[in-house]
């Protein structure tokens, strides 16, 4: 097969997707790599029907790669993930609205085009988590304890574009990151970006059944096949605080070959929905749904 990977400069030297590209090449497939953030793009000639069996996107939120992927999809080419679905998770304000409307446990979300409008959020909603609507990799995420703290933060938020704010979900300081690849679900725990002082070693952990069901529902709601989600175990149960298309798949065993096989399956099947329904692997079903994840728990 012939595949085109759109890889942002930010990921130029990362194992994901470079290891996937190497694996596909080793299996005899032709992989062309396009770096949309560092190239002059002749858009009228770039996307040619039939030139590739599928286009794969690994770029930062807000980067130019998604425009190229959508151009490829508009000409009828297969894209991984489906180009129509990616914008729905990269715009975090849109993702919150879609997810809440379709029954996912996401926190209430405010969106503003100008930072000073955050001052209209009632004091009863504090503490708040404030971040860019197009943010990624934990960039510019702020925990704001009070309206006074918000006032001091406003200058740092200028220039971030659309912002979202969500009431803080009390938690242990540990995030559960769930990855879906090839219809399998894998869970890891890691330190929350809101609690960098906590000492949590990133590692694979058992996946609670309730979180597994939510992770499978995320793929259906947003129309994704390769994705990740961040989950907090709050006082009222699991809460989804972020969803990403084509994440790092860190700690997933044999991640490069698993992702490469999933890409090929999606390319052969024409794209979205070709992977089997997500399921936890046998290693990840051993603890009950309501057990909180903490450093020292799990496998």
mmCIF file of N, CA, C and O in Angstrom, residues 48-83:
data_model
loop_
_atom_site.group_PDB
_atom_site.id
_atom_site.type_symbol
_atom_site.label_atom_id
_atom_site.label_comp_id
_atom_site.label_asym_id
_atom_site.label_seq_id
_atom_site.Cartn_x
_atom_site.Cartn_y
_atom_site.Cartn_z
ATOM 1 N N UNK A 48 -4.082 14.418 -4.948
ATOM 2 C CA UNK A 48 -4.482 13.796 -6.216
ATOM 3 C C UNK A 48 -5.175 12.476 -5.922
ATOM 4 O O UNK A 48 -4.625 11.587 -5.260
ATOM 5 N N UNK A 49 -6.380 12.329 -6.418
ATOM 6 C CA UNK A 49 -7.141 11.105 -6.188
ATOM 7 C C UNK A 49 -6.377 9.901 -6.700
ATOM 8 O O UNK A 49 -5.898 9.891 -7.837
ATOM 9 N N UNK A 50 -6.266 8.886 -5.850
ATOM 10 C CA UNK A 50 -5.597 7.653 -6.256
ATOM 11 C C UNK A 50 -4.111 7.626 -5.998
ATOM 12 O O UNK A 50 -3.475 6.576 -6.178
ATOM 13 N N UNK A 51 -3.509 8.757 -5.589
ATOM 14 C CA UNK A 51 -2.067 8.773 -5.368
ATOM 15 C C UNK A 51 -1.684 7.972 -4.125
ATOM 16 O O UNK A 51 -0.582 7.417 -4.055
ATOM 17 N N UNK A 52 -2.578 7.912 -3.130
ATOM 18 C CA UNK A 52 -2.323 7.176 -1.897
ATOM 19 C C UNK A 52 -3.551 6.374 -1.507
ATOM 20 O O UNK A 52 -4.682 6.774 -1.790
ATOM 21 N N UNK A 53 -3.307 5.268 -0.826
ATOM 22 C CA UNK A 53 -4.424 4.467 -0.323
ATOM 23 C C UNK A 53 -5.052 5.094 0.911
ATOM 24 O O UNK A 53 -6.235 4.866 1.184
ATOM 25 N N UNK A 54 -4.269 5.840 1.668
ATOM 26 C CA UNK A 54 -4.811 6.536 2.843
ATOM 27 C C UNK A 54 -3.862 7.636 3.269
ATOM 28 O O UNK A 54 -2.649 7.560 3.040
ATOM 29 N N UNK A 55 -4.434 8.645 3.899
ATOM 30 C CA UNK A 55 -3.669 9.741 4.505
ATOM 31 C C UNK A 55 -3.824 9.640 6.019
ATOM 32 O O UNK A 55 -4.928 9.388 6.527
ATOM 33 N N UNK A 56 -2.717 9.839 6.729
ATOM 34 C CA UNK A 56 -2.691 9.695 8.188
ATOM 35 C C UNK A 56 -2.188 10.996 8.787
ATOM 36 O O UNK A 56 -1.168 11.537 8.354
ATOM 37 N N UNK A 57 -2.901 11.488 9.806
ATOM 38 C CA UNK A 57 -2.571 12.783 10.402
ATOM 39 C C UNK A 57 -1.961 12.613 11.782
ATOM 40 O O UNK A 57 -2.530 11.984 12.665
ATOM 41 N N UNK A 58 -0.761 13.186 11.972
ATOM 42 C CA UNK A 58 -0.146 13.294 13.299
ATOM 43 C C UNK A 58 0.404 14.707 13.416
ATOM 44 O O UNK A 58 1.564 14.976 13.098
ATOM 45 N N UNK A 59 -0.453 15.640 13.819
ATOM 46 C CA UNK A 59 -0.042 17.041 13.911
ATOM 47 C C UNK A 59 -0.595 17.655 15.182
ATOM 48 O O UNK A 59 -1.482 17.103 15.830
ATOM 49 N N UNK A 60 -0.065 18.811 15.524
ATOM 50 C CA UNK A 60 -0.564 19.543 16.680
ATOM 51 C C UNK A 60 -1.933 20.136 16.383
ATOM 52 O O UNK A 60 -2.290 20.371 15.232
ATOM 53 N N UNK A 61 -2.700 20.358 17.450
ATOM 54 C CA UNK A 61 -3.977 21.043 17.276
ATOM 55 C C UNK A 61 -3.721 22.452 16.755
ATOM 56 O O UNK A 61 -2.789 23.126 17.190
ATOM 57 N N UNK A 62 -4.539 22.883 15.820
ATOM 58 C CA UNK A 62 -4.379 24.208 15.250
ATOM 59 C C UNK A 62 -3.362 24.280 14.130
ATOM 60 O O UNK A 62 -3.187 25.335 13.516
ATOM 61 N N UNK A 63 -2.650 23.185 13.857
ATOM 62 C CA UNK A 63 -1.674 23.175 12.781
ATOM 63 C C UNK A 63 -2.346 23.032 11.426
ATOM 64 O O UNK A 63 -3.537 22.742 11.327
ATOM 65 N N UNK A 64 -1.577 23.202 10.336
ATOM 66 C CA UNK A 64 -2.158 23.156 8.988
ATOM 67 C C UNK A 64 -2.466 21.753 8.491
ATOM 68 O O UNK A 64 -3.115 21.591 7.460
ATOM 69 N N UNK A 65 -2.024 20.725 9.214
ATOM 70 C CA UNK A 65 -2.215 19.365 8.724
ATOM 71 C C UNK A 65 -3.664 18.971 8.558
ATOM 72 O O UNK A 65 -4.012 18.240 7.617
ATOM 73 N N UNK A 66 -4.522 19.432 9.452
ATOM 74 C CA UNK A 66 -5.927 19.042 9.360
ATOM 75 C C UNK A 66 -6.566 19.578 8.091
ATOM 76 O O UNK A 66 -7.412 18.911 7.477
ATOM 77 N N UNK A 67 -6.175 20.767 7.656
ATOM 78 C CA UNK A 67 -6.694 21.308 6.399
ATOM 79 C C UNK A 67 -6.335 20.392 5.232
ATOM 80 O O UNK A 67 -7.168 20.114 4.359
ATOM 81 N N UNK A 68 -5.100 19.898 5.228
ATOM 82 C CA UNK A 68 -4.686 18.985 4.159
ATOM 83 C C UNK A 68 -5.459 17.678 4.216
ATOM 84 O O UNK A 68 -5.852 17.125 3.185
ATOM 85 N N UNK A 69 -5.645 17.164 5.425
ATOM 86 C CA UNK A 69 -6.396 15.917 5.559
ATOM 87 C C UNK A 69 -7.826 16.096 5.068
ATOM 88 O O UNK A 69 -8.372 15.228 4.376
ATOM 89 N N UNK A 70 -8.427 17.229 5.412
ATOM 90 C CA UNK A 70 -9.797 17.489 4.953
ATOM 91 C C UNK A 70 -9.845 17.657 3.441
ATOM 92 O O UNK A 70 -10.820 17.250 2.792
ATOM 93 N N UNK A 71 -8.789 18.226 2.859
ATOM 94 C CA UNK A 71 -8.734 18.335 1.393
ATOM 95 C C UNK A 71 -8.663 16.953 0.753
ATOM 96 O O UNK A 71 -9.320 16.689 -0.267
ATOM 97 N N UNK A 72 -7.857 16.057 1.348
ATOM 98 C CA UNK A 72 -7.778 14.691 0.831
ATOM 99 C C UNK A 72 -9.128 13.997 0.931
ATOM 100 O O UNK A 72 -9.573 13.320 -0.014
ATOM 101 N N UNK A 73 -9.794 14.159 2.069
ATOM 102 C CA UNK A 73 -11.100 13.525 2.246
ATOM 103 C C UNK A 73 -12.120 14.075 1.259
ATOM 104 O O UNK A 73 -12.978 13.338 0.754
ATOM 105 N N UNK A 74 -12.028 15.376 0.959
ATOM 106 C CA UNK A 74 -12.988 15.995 0.037
ATOM 107 C C UNK A 74 -12.889 15.431 -1.371
ATOM 108 O O UNK A 74 -13.853 15.481 -2.137
ATOM 109 N N UNK A 75 -11.718 14.899 -1.730
ATOM 110 C CA UNK A 75 -11.553 14.288 -3.048
ATOM 111 C C UNK A 75 -11.854 12.794 -3.034
ATOM 112 O O UNK A 75 -11.644 12.114 -4.030
ATOM 113 N N UNK A 76 -12.329 12.291 -1.890
ATOM 114 C CA UNK A 76 -12.743 10.905 -1.800
ATOM 115 C C UNK A 76 -11.710 9.948 -1.257
ATOM 116 O O UNK A 76 -11.934 8.733 -1.268
ATOM 117 N N UNK A 77 -10.587 10.463 -0.762
ATOM 118 C CA UNK A 77 -9.556 9.570 -0.255
ATOM 119 C C UNK A 77 -9.825 9.174 1.188
ATOM 120 O O UNK A 77 -10.443 9.909 1.949
ATOM 121 N N UNK A 78 -9.312 8.010 1.562
ATOM 122 C CA UNK A 78 -9.431 7.502 2.922
ATOM 123 C C UNK A 78 -8.480 8.256 3.842
ATOM 124 O O UNK A 78 -7.323 8.494 3.483
ATOM 125 N N UNK A 79 -8.969 8.630 5.008
ATOM 126 C CA UNK A 79 -8.127 9.317 5.989
ATOM 127 C C UNK A 79 -8.207 8.597 7.332
ATOM 128 O O UNK A 79 -9.214 7.975 7.668
ATOM 129 N N UNK A 80 -7.122 8.684 8.099
ATOM 130 C CA UNK A 80 -7.008 8.041 9.412
ATOM 131 C C UNK A 80 -6.543 9.100 10.420
ATOM 132 O O UNK A 80 -5.453 9.633 10.262
ATOM 133 N N UNK A 81 -7.381 9.448 11.400
ATOM 134 C CA UNK A 81 -8.777 9.085 11.575
ATOM 135 C C UNK A 81 -9.639 9.742 10.481
ATOM 136 O O UNK A 81 -9.138 10.509 9.654
ATOM 137 N N UNK A 82 -10.933 9.448 10.507
ATOM 138 C CA UNK A 82 -11.839 10.090 9.566
ATOM 139 C C UNK A 82 -11.752 11.605 9.733
ATOM 140 O O UNK A 82 -11.885 12.133 10.836
ATOM 141 N N UNK A 83 -11.511 12.308 8.625
ATOM 142 C CA UNK A 83 -11.281 13.758 8.688
ATOM 143 C C UNK A 83 -12.477 14.508 9.255
ATOM 144 O O UNK A 83 -12.323 15.567 9.863
#
